Amino acid sequence: MCDNDHRRWNHLKKILERSSPFCHPDFEPGTGILEFLQNSCKLLVVGAGGLGCELLKDLAMMGFGDVHVIDMDTIDLSNLNRQFLFRRKDVNSSKAEVAAKFINERVPTCRVTPHHCKIQDKSEDFYRNFHFVVCGLDSVVARRWINGMLISLLSYDDNQQLDNSTVIPLIDGGTEGFKGNVRVIIPGITPCIDCTLDLFPPQVTYPLCTIASTPRLPEHCIEYVKLIQWPKENPFDSNIDTDDPVHISWIYEKSLERADEFGINGVNYRLVQGVIKNIIPAVASTNAVIAAACVTEAFKVATSCCPLLNNYAVFNNADGIYTYTYEAERKSDCITCSPRKAKYLDIDDTNMRLEKIIEILCEHQQYQMKNPALTIELDGKRKTLYMPNVPSIELKTRPNLKMTLEQLGIADGCKLLVADITNPRAFEIILKIKNNCVSME
Amino acid sequence: MIKLYSLKQHKKDGETPKSGNQRKASAAHLRITKDLNELTLPKTCTTEFPDPDDLLNFKLTICPDEGSYKGGKFNFSFKVGVNYPHEPPKVKCETTVYHPNIDLDGNVCLNILREDWKPVLTINSVIYGLQYLFLEPNPEDPLNKEAADVLQNNKRLFDMNVQKAMRGGVIGNTYFEKCLK
Amino acid sequence: MAVPSPKSPEQSERSRKYDRQLRLWGDQGQQDLETAHVCLINATALGTEILKSLVLPGIGAFTIIDNEVITEEDIGSNFFLTADRIGEKRGSIASQLLCELNPDTRGHFIDECLLKLLDLNPGLFNTFNIVVTTSLHEKEIIDLSHKLWTYNIPLLVCQSYGFFGSMRLQLAEHTMIKTHPDNQNPDLRLDCPFQKLKAHFDTYDLEALDLTNHLHVPYLIILYKHLEKWRNDIGDVNVLPETYKQKQVIRENIKNSIRKHENGTLHHEENFEEAIRSVNFAYNRTSLSENIQLILKDEKLMNLTSNSQPFWIMARALKDFVDNEGCGRLPVRGTLPDMTADTFKYISLQQLYHEQAAKDAEAVYNRVQQLLQNVNLPDDTITEQDIKIFCKHASELCVIRGTRIADEYERKGNADNEISQSLEDPDSLIEHYIILRGIERFYSEYYTYPGEIDEQVEPDIPKLKLCISKLLSEWGCMSSTKEDYIHEYCRYGKSELHSVSSFIGGCVSHEIIKIITRQYKPVNNSFVFNAINCSTESFTL
């Protein structure tokens, strides 16, 4: 580090090189930690929107040197009131790329690598690379996907002990108007997104019959045009493009007509846009607050300089400023992270036929199944191996019974998804095949 | 708390990860497999999977054996999303039907498909709900208002219209294709 | 196919850019913001973070007062300074980089020491809507507080210190109309239906309705009919159900009036279920909240002059309305929650509330006109639209009267109640307010911050402790602060962590927006943030 860079970090160095009564027991003050932040620690920011821009700035300013950012979106004019790494000229460019370029120029000690794609386009090997992940998303589905991915990367040893080196912490922030929340998730140890799914507010849906025959609210009229009138009249020979002002205008006019017909007040262009695009209000200040809280936790995760948030904080500054932190609990039967022991099935070799596998599952001391349905993921695509209780599928998958694992493309380590009435849920069984390539010998 | 900093010091870049670590099946896949393997269809219903490897998209046929719609045959499409069971499946009626709760575009007004959906419900619950709509069409909260009005005011005429529609015919301004079993 | 001619309102670039926030504070709030001028003293990391979240939503102008030059340390915490500008004027570069965020905002910079400005050009401060400061010393805080108090300009004193931060708001008087309360009871008037509403209720005979209509009666009508029935049963035409038991009787009555199938099972009548669920709040007596009663008793509205604020003139008209036409009640709000019903029944009911609200607002408007005449103000001082908004939000009006920051520094001998009370609570963050004050005192005595250089951490601990106990004894407080925390603050040695500043910056920006737009209630009046466990607390000092 040159002298400038050295003094640049004086603020952080005081925290990282001095001990204190409040730091974590594992904390060893010294120059190595800043070194680690700058050179070794690699982290991923998911989302380069309102939270993402703030996250990147805060991470760069807190000494992190190797940051990746992933976002599939391009910049829209309505982003500019809070996504401060973007300018008018950047509209329609990749969020991830513009954000990365801005940070790299403004903060030379930080290298941001952009990924302009869907999170689903990246493989496990990509995600496994990071020390931890910070999430700034507005979608529950995407959050759950990342959560599921990090949990699937966990590995356990033969005594079912979690291998700590496979744990990739997830720091998740979310905002809506003047409200926000921050949480720290240590996969396999603290509650995951799916443990606390009920914390997400349910989406407002109106009964279809109200929309169709007894509308009362302007929203009912707009939903009518969206759900019933558009598919029927198909005005532009395409699905609704919520970014196309011509489409929104059409919906606006038709909604207005319908509202007039029923004597309903309050349809206006802003409301139509809000309903059709499911717009969540957003301001710069809330994003700043929530991203900052996420990065403070990221800094603690990386340095152990003081204890982590345990494990959930909510924020609301509509009336005064209010925060509340509490310890969310793991759901013992969480479909994603419940500490079920990984299940294994020992198989001698890949010449075994599928029907034999089913027989083993039924006779096996541990499983004792009745009539299992089996599917598997091969080359990223799910394949139904056998499903006894659905006649049309049974017929089509019956030939699989006579095929060998090798013929079906199943190898050691494959995860068999099994559903059977003997278990309240479907689960996966990892195949351990002793002799993986008999035919090749 | 886990010791990330000290722990990750040991994790060198380029270290080969453990092999055989396949991606875990999604919650939607786990649930739909379970749901389907435990379908107990009423004898009036059959399912059809155009692609047996794709359990998330399938068809349902209902052939009511009593009530106004006896003798008819009605097809539905099911689309199960990645957020299942936190979101309901999307169901559309693919047969043009003269029914107070199903409009001519195939939209179905069934509470558990929208506002009353809960993750504990299954594909089975939806199928039973759909079947019930054919046994007890409900004129109070209609999607097809004309059909509802007729049902409310003149049950005999309603039944006649249903029969006419199922045989293939015009009611009001709408042509209904034949859908007899 | 034919494309309809575009009749849609063309959306301006401005309303598209600000769409996501217009949904929160509306066009009026945005206009208030765009005509406001905020002054920042010291472009520290916290200072620029505050301005960032004001420039982005489109504040009209800012002025930075700062006479420091950029150091290497600044670069490590402040995103709006760059390494190639080290040695240049901090306020100038910060202003430049902040202006890049939004071409709608004008940025100014004054390279001058605060105390000198206060001395030579105090009138300058009168040109701002609000002044916000970071990293000030005791004397600066006291002088600025006095000056802005006399000008009635809001002042926010902020700091970011290690894992902690604070904000103190000084406001002489602040009035708000749209406070956006989170859960507000609907204004239904079941206990005192206005004439047309009562007539409307009386047109219904629930038992005579056919099934379809029975299924689509708004629950309000069901509730009213059952209130009448219950009153009849107990022989008192004015009583309202208040106890759980009384409400339970009505719930049972409603349940028993749900229609039955031929086989005796209940029809699924969503509207009756809604009625049962609403019994708990819908029969509340229509009355004035304590807060509104206080506002209507305020001496500001008793003695109106031509200098009176429109708020107080409208409040006076409101009081007169309540005392006369309103029969002790506020104007009807005019909004009806959604409820299961067919379109016609719902819309006709909704219209009645709407019309009554318009009628009440007109009565208030006439009173306002009279009041304006009495104090010789032009009659367009307050518009009809202003009155409509005022009446619609009459139940959520709010007035805050603050205290002077300088008093906290100059008052000796008597401990502030809030401080000594909060000190009793082991979880209270008040301790950090005291330590931060102790650090200011430390600087006044030693011209350095505790732990600023490595060798000074240990020796500064007892020195800081002494400063704090001196403060506490000046206030007459017996308690002391925890030794551990004093050590922790010496560890920080005035380090400013970007993510802590960004958190406080976001909070402070929004308080400024609340004050400028007069929407949503600001913190009254002090706020502390603890980043170690992500907690905050507010105090009234």
PDB file of N, CA and C in Angstrom, chain C residues 76-149:
ATOM      1  N   GLY C  76     -11.082   8.216   2.490  1.00  0.00           N
ATOM      2  CA  GLY C  76     -11.426   6.880   2.976  1.00  0.00           C
ATOM      3  C   GLY C  76     -12.838   6.757   3.512  1.00  0.00           C
ATOM      4  N   SER C  77     -13.505   7.875   3.756  1.00  0.00           N
ATOM      5  CA  SER C  77     -14.859   7.736   4.288  1.00  0.00           C
ATOM      6  C   SER C  77     -15.908   8.473   3.462  1.00  0.00           C
ATOM      7  N   ASN C  78     -15.477   9.421   2.634  1.00  0.00           N
ATOM      8  CA  ASN C  78     -16.436  10.281   1.937  1.00  0.00           C
ATOM      9  C   ASN C  78     -16.475   9.941   0.452  1.00  0.00           C
ATOM     10  N   PHE C  79     -17.630   9.459  -0.005  1.00  0.00           N
ATOM     11  CA  PHE C  79     -17.771   9.014  -1.389  1.00  0.00           C
ATOM     12  C   PHE C  79     -17.760  10.188  -2.362  1.00  0.00           C
ATOM     13  N   PHE C  80     -18.046  11.375  -1.865  1.00  0.00           N
ATOM     14  CA  PHE C  80     -18.158  12.522  -2.761  1.00  0.00           C
ATOM     15  C   PHE C  80     -16.909  13.403  -2.745  1.00  0.00           C
ATOM     16  N   LEU C  81     -15.752  12.746  -2.541  1.00  0.00           N
ATOM     17  CA  LEU C  81     -14.454  13.406  -2.669  1.00  0.00           C
ATOM     18  C   LEU C  81     -13.547  12.406  -3.379  1.00  0.00           C
ATOM     19  N   THR C  82     -12.556  12.896  -4.116  1.00  0.00           N
ATOM     20  CA  THR C  82     -11.681  11.949  -4.809  1.00  0.00           C
ATOM     21  C   THR C  82     -10.219  12.243  -4.502  1.00  0.00           C
ATOM     22  N   ALA C  83      -9.382  11.189  -4.649  1.00  0.00           N
ATOM     23  CA  ALA C  83      -7.982  11.277  -4.239  1.00  0.00           C
ATOM     24  C   ALA C  83      -7.223  12.333  -5.043  1.00  0.00           C
ATOM     25  N   ASP C  84      -7.612  12.548  -6.300  1.00  0.00           N
ATOM     26  CA  ASP C  84      -6.871  13.530  -7.097  1.00  0.00           C
ATOM     27  C   ASP C  84      -7.182  14.964  -6.684  1.00  0.00           C
ATOM     28  N   ARG C  85      -8.078  15.137  -5.716  1.00  0.00           N
ATOM     29  CA  ARG C  85      -8.423  16.487  -5.274  1.00  0.00           C
ATOM     30  C   ARG C  85      -7.939  16.781  -3.858  1.00  0.00           C
ATOM     31  N   ILE C  86      -7.067  15.901  -3.336  1.00  0.00           N
ATOM     32  CA  ILE C  86      -6.553  16.118  -1.979  1.00  0.00           C
ATOM     33  C   ILE C  86      -5.869  17.488  -1.907  1.00  0.00           C
ATOM     34  N   GLY C  87      -6.164  18.233  -0.835  1.00  0.00           N
ATOM     35  CA  GLY C  87      -5.587  19.564  -0.683  1.00  0.00           C
ATOM     36  C   GLY C  87      -6.491  20.670  -1.186  1.00  0.00           C
ATOM     37  N   GLU C  88      -7.492  20.315  -2.009  1.00  0.00           N
ATOM     38  CA  GLU C  88      -8.426  21.346  -2.470  1.00  0.00           C
ATOM     39  C   GLU C  88      -9.552  21.566  -1.453  1.00  0.00           C
ATOM     40  N   LYS C  89     -10.408  22.542  -1.717  1.00  0.00           N
ATOM     41  CA  LYS C  89     -11.482  22.871  -0.788  1.00  0.00           C
ATOM     42  C   LYS C  89     -12.514  21.744  -0.720  1.00  0.00           C
ATOM     43  N   ARG C  90     -12.769  21.277   0.473  1.00  0.00           N
ATOM     44  CA  ARG C  90     -13.656  20.129   0.633  1.00  0.00           C
ATOM     45  C   ARG C  90     -15.084  20.431   0.177  1.00  0.00           C
ATOM     46  N   GLY C  91     -15.587  21.601   0.602  1.00  0.00           N
ATOM     47  CA  GLY C  91     -16.973  21.944   0.263  1.00  0.00           C
ATOM     48  C   GLY C  91     -17.170  22.130  -1.234  1.00  0.00           C
ATOM     49  N   SER C  92     -16.148  22.624  -1.912  1.00  0.00           N
ATOM     50  CA  SER C  92     -16.254  22.890  -3.338  1.00  0.00           C
ATOM     51  C   SER C  92     -16.371  21.582  -4.132  1.00  0.00           C
ATOM     52  N   ILE C  93     -15.476  20.643  -3.816  1.00  0.00           N
ATOM     53  CA  ILE C  93     -15.476  19.375  -4.552  1.00  0.00           C
ATOM     54  C   ILE C  93     -16.759  18.590  -4.228  1.00  0.00           C
ATOM     55  N   ALA C  94     -17.115  18.572  -2.953  1.00  0.00           N
ATOM     56  CA  ALA C  94     -18.319  17.832  -2.557  1.00  0.00           C
ATOM     57  C   ALA C  94     -19.535  18.396  -3.290  1.00  0.00           C
ATOM     58  N   SER C  95     -19.626  19.712  -3.332  1.00  0.00           N
ATOM     59  CA  SER C  95     -20.757  20.360  -3.991  1.00  0.00           C
ATOM     60  C   SER C  95     -20.809  19.964  -5.465  1.00  0.00           C
ATOM     61  N   GLN C  96     -19.630  19.971  -6.098  1.00  0.00           N
ATOM     62  CA  GLN C  96     -19.539  19.608  -7.502  1.00  0.00           C
ATOM     63  C   GLN C  96     -20.018  18.172  -7.746  1.00  0.00           C
ATOM     64  N   LEU C  97     -19.500  17.241  -6.959  1.00  0.00           N
ATOM     65  CA  LEU C  97     -19.842  15.832  -7.190  1.00  0.00           C
ATOM     66  C   LEU C  97     -21.293  15.533  -6.820  1.00  0.00           C
ATOM     67  N   LEU C  98     -21.820  16.249  -5.843  1.00  0.00           N
ATOM     68  CA  LEU C  98     -23.227  16.035  -5.477  1.00  0.00           C
ATOM     69  C   LEU C  98     -24.159  16.546  -6.573  1.00  0.00           C
ATOM     70  N   CYS C  99     -23.764  17.666  -7.189  1.00  0.00           N
ATOM     71  CA  CYS C  99     -24.623  18.228  -8.230  1.00  0.00           C
ATOM     72  C   CYS C  99     -24.738  17.299  -9.431  1.00  0.00           C
ATOM     73  N   GLU C 100     -23.718  16.453  -9.643  1.00  0.00           N
ATOM     74  CA  GLU C 100     -23.794  15.495 -10.752  1.00  0.00           C
ATOM     75  C   GLU C 100     -24.977  14.543 -10.600  1.00  0.00           C
ATOM     76  N   LEU C 101     -25.465  14.383  -9.378  1.00  0.00           N
ATOM     77  CA  LEU C 101     -26.529  13.410  -9.136  1.00  0.00           C
ATOM     78  C   LEU C 101     -27.854  13.852  -9.738  1.00  0.00           C
ATOM     79  N   ASN C 102     -28.048  15.152  -9.855  1.00  0.00           N
ATOM     80  CA  ASN C 102     -29.358  15.612 -10.300  1.00  0.00           C
ATOM     81  C   ASN C 102     -29.259  17.028 -10.877  1.00  0.00           C
ATOM     82  N   PRO C 103     -29.461  17.157 -12.183  1.00  0.00           N
ATOM     83  CA  PRO C 103     -29.351  18.493 -12.801  1.00  0.00           C
ATOM     84  C   PRO C 103     -30.418  19.464 -12.297  1.00  0.00           C
ATOM     85  N   ASP C 104     -31.434  18.980 -11.609  1.00  0.00           N
ATOM     86  CA  ASP C 104     -32.484  19.875 -11.106  1.00  0.00           C
ATOM     87  C   ASP C 104     -32.054  20.664  -9.862  1.00  0.00           C
ATOM     88  N   THR C 105     -30.990  20.235  -9.217  1.00  0.00           N
ATOM     89  CA  THR C 105     -30.584  20.864  -7.964  1.00  0.00           C
ATOM     90  C   THR C 105     -29.423  21.838  -8.191  1.00  0.00           C
ATOM     91  N   ARG C 106     -29.505  23.000  -7.527  1.00  0.00           N
ATOM     92  CA  ARG C 106     -28.395  23.950  -7.578  1.00  0.00           C
ATOM     93  C   ARG C 106     -27.559  23.823  -6.311  1.00  0.00           C
ATOM     94  N   GLY C 107     -26.258  23.741  -6.468  1.00  0.00           N
ATOM     95  CA  GLY C 107     -25.380  23.605  -5.315  1.00  0.00           C
ATOM     96  C   GLY C 107     -24.518  24.842  -5.138  1.00  0.00           C
ATOM     97  N   HIS C 108     -24.376  25.312  -3.895  1.00  0.00           N
ATOM     98  CA  HIS C 108     -23.534  26.476  -3.611  1.00  0.00           C
ATOM     99  C   HIS C 108     -22.525  26.093  -2.544  1.00  0.00           C
ATOM    100  N   PHE C 109     -21.461  26.896  -2.467  1.00  0.00           N
ATOM    101  CA  PHE C 109     -20.417  26.579  -1.505  1.00  0.00           C
ATOM    102  C   PHE C 109     -19.872  27.877  -0.923  1.00  0.00           C
ATOM    103  N   ILE C 110     -19.739  27.922   0.385  1.00  0.00           N
ATOM    104  CA  ILE C 110     -19.163  29.100   1.046  1.00  0.00           C
ATOM    105  C   ILE C 110     -17.949  28.644   1.839  1.00  0.00           C
ATOM    106  N   ASP C 111     -16.786  29.207   1.500  1.00  0.00           N
ATOM    107  CA  ASP C 111     -15.527  28.817   2.125  1.00  0.00           C
ATOM    108  C   ASP C 111     -15.278  29.756   3.308  1.00  0.00           C
ATOM    109  N   GLU C 112     -15.892  29.443   4.413  1.00  0.00           N
ATOM    110  CA  GLU C 112     -15.772  30.354   5.551  1.00  0.00           C
ATOM    111  C   GLU C 112     -15.983  29.576   6.852  1.00  0.00           C
ATOM    112  N   CYS C 113     -15.410  30.127   7.923  1.00  0.00           N
ATOM    113  CA  CYS C 113     -15.561  29.503   9.227  1.00  0.00           C
ATOM    114  C   CYS C 113     -16.940  29.878   9.779  1.00  0.00           C
ATOM    115  N   LEU C 114     -17.587  28.914  10.382  1.00  0.00           N
ATOM    116  CA  LEU C 114     -18.968  29.108  10.827  1.00  0.00           C
ATOM    117  C   LEU C 114     -19.096  30.270  11.808  1.00  0.00           C
ATOM    118  N   LEU C 115     -18.208  30.296  12.805  1.00  0.00           N
ATOM    119  CA  LEU C 115     -18.337  31.324  13.844  1.00  0.00           C
ATOM    120  C   LEU C 115     -18.186  32.726  13.243  1.00  0.00           C
ATOM    121  N   LYS C 116     -17.295  32.816  12.255  1.00  0.00           N
ATOM    122  CA  LYS C 116     -17.078  34.097  11.616  1.00  0.00           C
ATOM    123  C   LYS C 116     -18.337  34.537  10.844  1.00  0.00           C
ATOM    124  N   LEU C 117     -18.920  33.565  10.143  1.00  0.00           N
ATOM    125  CA  LEU C 117     -20.151  33.868   9.397  1.00  0.00           C
ATOM    126  C   LEU C 117     -21.258  34.329  10.330  1.00  0.00           C
ATOM    127  N   LEU C 118     -21.382  33.638  11.451  1.00  0.00           N
ATOM    128  CA  LEU C 118     -22.423  33.986  12.412  1.00  0.00           C
ATOM    129  C   LEU C 118     -22.224  35.411  12.907  1.00  0.00           C
ATOM    130  N   ASP C 119     -20.960  35.764  12.963  1.00  0.00           N
ATOM    131  CA  ASP C 119     -20.619  37.082  13.476  1.00  0.00           C
ATOM    132  C   ASP C 119     -20.835  38.164  12.411  1.00  0.00           C
ATOM    133  N   LEU C 120     -20.344  37.882  11.194  1.00  0.00           N
ATOM    134  CA  LEU C 120     -20.330  38.905  10.166  1.00  0.00           C
ATOM    135  C   LEU C 120     -21.588  38.962   9.317  1.00  0.00           C
ATOM    136  N   ASN C 121     -22.177  37.791   9.047  1.00  0.00           N
ATOM    137  CA  ASN C 121     -23.297  37.758   8.102  1.00  0.00           C
ATOM    138  C   ASN C 121     -24.404  36.847   8.594  1.00  0.00           C
ATOM    139  N   PRO C 122     -24.919  37.089   9.791  1.00  0.00           N
ATOM    140  CA  PRO C 122     -25.908  36.160  10.343  1.00  0.00           C
ATOM    141  C   PRO C 122     -27.172  36.104   9.505  1.00  0.00           C
ATOM    142  N   GLY C 123     -27.479  37.171   8.770  1.00  0.00           N
ATOM    143  CA  GLY C 123     -28.699  37.199   7.955  1.00  0.00           C
ATOM    144  C   GLY C 123     -28.720  36.098   6.910  1.00  0.00           C
ATOM    145  N   LEU C 124     -27.503  35.642   6.519  1.00  0.00           N
ATOM    146  CA  LEU C 124     -27.398  34.552   5.549  1.00  0.00           C
ATOM    147  C   LEU C 124     -28.268  33.373   5.951  1.00  0.00           C
ATOM    148  N   PHE C 125     -28.256  33.051   7.247  1.00  0.00           N
ATOM    149  CA  PHE C 125     -28.954  31.837   7.710  1.00  0.00           C
ATOM    150  C   PHE C 125     -30.464  31.959   7.599  1.00  0.00           C
ATOM    151  N   ASN C 126     -30.912  33.173   7.488  1.00  0.00           N
ATOM    152  CA  ASN C 126     -32.347  33.405   7.364  1.00  0.00           C
ATOM    153  C   ASN C 126     -32.862  33.042   5.971  1.00  0.00           C
ATOM    154  N   THR C 127     -31.909  32.795   5.029  1.00  0.00           N
ATOM    155  CA  THR C 127     -32.334  32.505   3.662  1.00  0.00           C
ATOM    156  C   THR C 127     -32.553  31.009   3.433  1.00  0.00           C
ATOM    157  N   PHE C 128     -32.237  30.192   4.444  1.00  0.00           N
ATOM    158  CA  PHE C 128     -32.397  28.746   4.280  1.00  0.00           C
ATOM    159  C   PHE C 128     -33.713  28.264   4.879  1.00  0.00           C
ATOM    160  N   ASN C 129     -34.216  27.146   4.366  1.00  0.00           N
ATOM    161  CA  ASN C 129     -35.398  26.531   4.972  1.00  0.00           C
ATOM    162  C   ASN C 129     -35.020  25.700   6.191  1.00  0.00           C
ATOM    163  N   ILE C 130     -33.781  25.218   6.177  1.00  0.00           N
ATOM    164  CA  ILE C 130     -33.350  24.343   7.262  1.00  0.00           C
ATOM    165  C   ILE C 130     -31.825  24.293   7.233  1.00  0.00           C
ATOM    166  N   VAL C 131     -31.219  24.144   8.411  1.00  0.00           N
ATOM    167  CA  VAL C 131     -29.765  24.052   8.503  1.00  0.00           C
ATOM    168  C   VAL C 131     -29.410  22.733   9.163  1.00  0.00           C
ATOM    169  N   VAL C 132     -28.435  22.023   8.574  1.00  0.00           N
ATOM    170  CA  VAL C 132     -28.023  20.749   9.152  1.00  0.00           C
ATOM    171  C   VAL C 132     -26.503  20.770   9.324  1.00  0.00           C
ATOM    172  N   THR C 133     -26.028  20.250  10.440  1.00  0.00           N
ATOM    173  CA  THR C 133     -24.595  20.334  10.727  1.00  0.00           C
ATOM    174  C   THR C 133     -24.015  18.968  11.056  1.00  0.00           C
ATOM    175  N   THR C 134     -22.696  18.819  10.794  1.00  0.00           N
ATOM    176  CA  THR C 134     -21.980  17.633  11.268  1.00  0.00           C
ATOM    177  C   THR C 134     -20.683  18.104  11.894  1.00  0.00           C
ATOM    178  N   SER C 135     -20.168  17.314  12.837  1.00  0.00           N
ATOM    179  CA  SER C 135     -18.862  17.569  13.454  1.00  0.00           C
ATOM    180  C   SER C 135     -18.684  19.008  13.937  1.00  0.00           C
ATOM    181  N   LEU C 136     -19.636  19.515  14.669  1.00  0.00           N
ATOM    182  CA  LEU C 136     -19.467  20.852  15.248  1.00  0.00           C
ATOM    183  C   LEU C 136     -18.905  20.742  16.663  1.00  0.00           C
ATOM    184  N   HIS C 137     -18.250  21.816  17.097  1.00  0.00           N
ATOM    185  CA  HIS C 137     -17.770  21.893  18.478  1.00  0.00           C
ATOM    186  C   HIS C 137     -18.812  22.604  19.330  1.00  0.00           C
ATOM    187  N   GLU C 138     -18.655  22.473  20.646  1.00  0.00           N
ATOM    188  CA  GLU C 138     -19.654  22.995  21.586  1.00  0.00           C
ATOM    189  C   GLU C 138     -20.033  24.445  21.314  1.00  0.00           C
ATOM    190  N   LYS C 139     -19.012  25.293  21.164  1.00  0.00           N
ATOM    191  CA  LYS C 139     -19.306  26.721  21.017  1.00  0.00           C
ATOM    192  C   LYS C 139     -20.111  26.999  19.750  1.00  0.00           C
ATOM    193  N   GLU C 140     -19.737  26.296  18.669  1.00  0.00           N
ATOM    194  CA  GLU C 140     -20.443  26.490  17.398  1.00  0.00           C
ATOM    195  C   GLU C 140     -21.906  26.086  17.536  1.00  0.00           C
ATOM    196  N   ILE C 141     -22.125  24.964  18.216  1.00  0.00           N
ATOM    197  CA  ILE C 141     -23.501  24.479  18.387  1.00  0.00           C
ATOM    198  C   ILE C 141     -24.327  25.519  19.140  1.00  0.00           C
ATOM    199  N   ILE C 142     -23.752  26.033  20.222  1.00  0.00           N
ATOM    200  CA  ILE C 142     -24.501  26.968  21.065  1.00  0.00           C
ATOM    201  C   ILE C 142     -24.845  28.250  20.299  1.00  0.00           C
ATOM    202  N   ASP C 143     -23.848  28.799  19.608  1.00  0.00           N
ATOM    203  CA  ASP C 143     -24.097  30.060  18.889  1.00  0.00           C
ATOM    204  C   ASP C 143     -25.133  29.876  17.778  1.00  0.00           C
ATOM    205  N   LEU C 144     -24.974  28.780  17.038  1.00  0.00           N
ATOM    206  CA  LEU C 144     -25.878  28.537  15.912  1.00  0.00           C
ATOM    207  C   LEU C 144     -27.303  28.290  16.418  1.00  0.00           C
ATOM    208  N   SER C 145     -27.395  27.538  17.502  1.00  0.00           N
ATOM    209  CA  SER C 145     -28.700  27.242  18.079  1.00  0.00           C
ATOM    210  C   SER C 145     -29.440  28.526  18.458  1.00  0.00           C
ATOM    211  N   HIS C 146     -28.748  29.434  19.110  1.00  0.00           N
ATOM    212  CA  HIS C 146     -29.381  30.703  19.501  1.00  0.00           C
ATOM    213  C   HIS C 146     -29.866  31.463  18.284  1.00  0.00           C
ATOM    214  N   LYS C 147     -28.979  31.551  17.289  1.00  0.00           N
ATOM    215  CA  LYS C 147     -29.298  32.368  16.126  1.00  0.00           C
ATOM    216  C   LYS C 147     -30.523  31.811  15.386  1.00  0.00           C
ATOM    217  N   LEU C 148     -30.501  30.484  15.133  1.00  0.00           N
ATOM    218  CA  LEU C 148     -31.581  29.902  14.337  1.00  0.00           C
ATOM    219  C   LEU C 148     -32.898  29.865  15.114  1.00  0.00           C
ATOM    220  N   TRP C 149     -32.803  29.786  16.419  1.00  0.00           N
ATOM    221  CA  TRP C 149     -34.025  29.816  17.238  1.00  0.00           C
ATOM    222  C   TRP C 149     -34.738  31.152  17.056  1.00  0.00           C
TER     223      TRP C 149
END
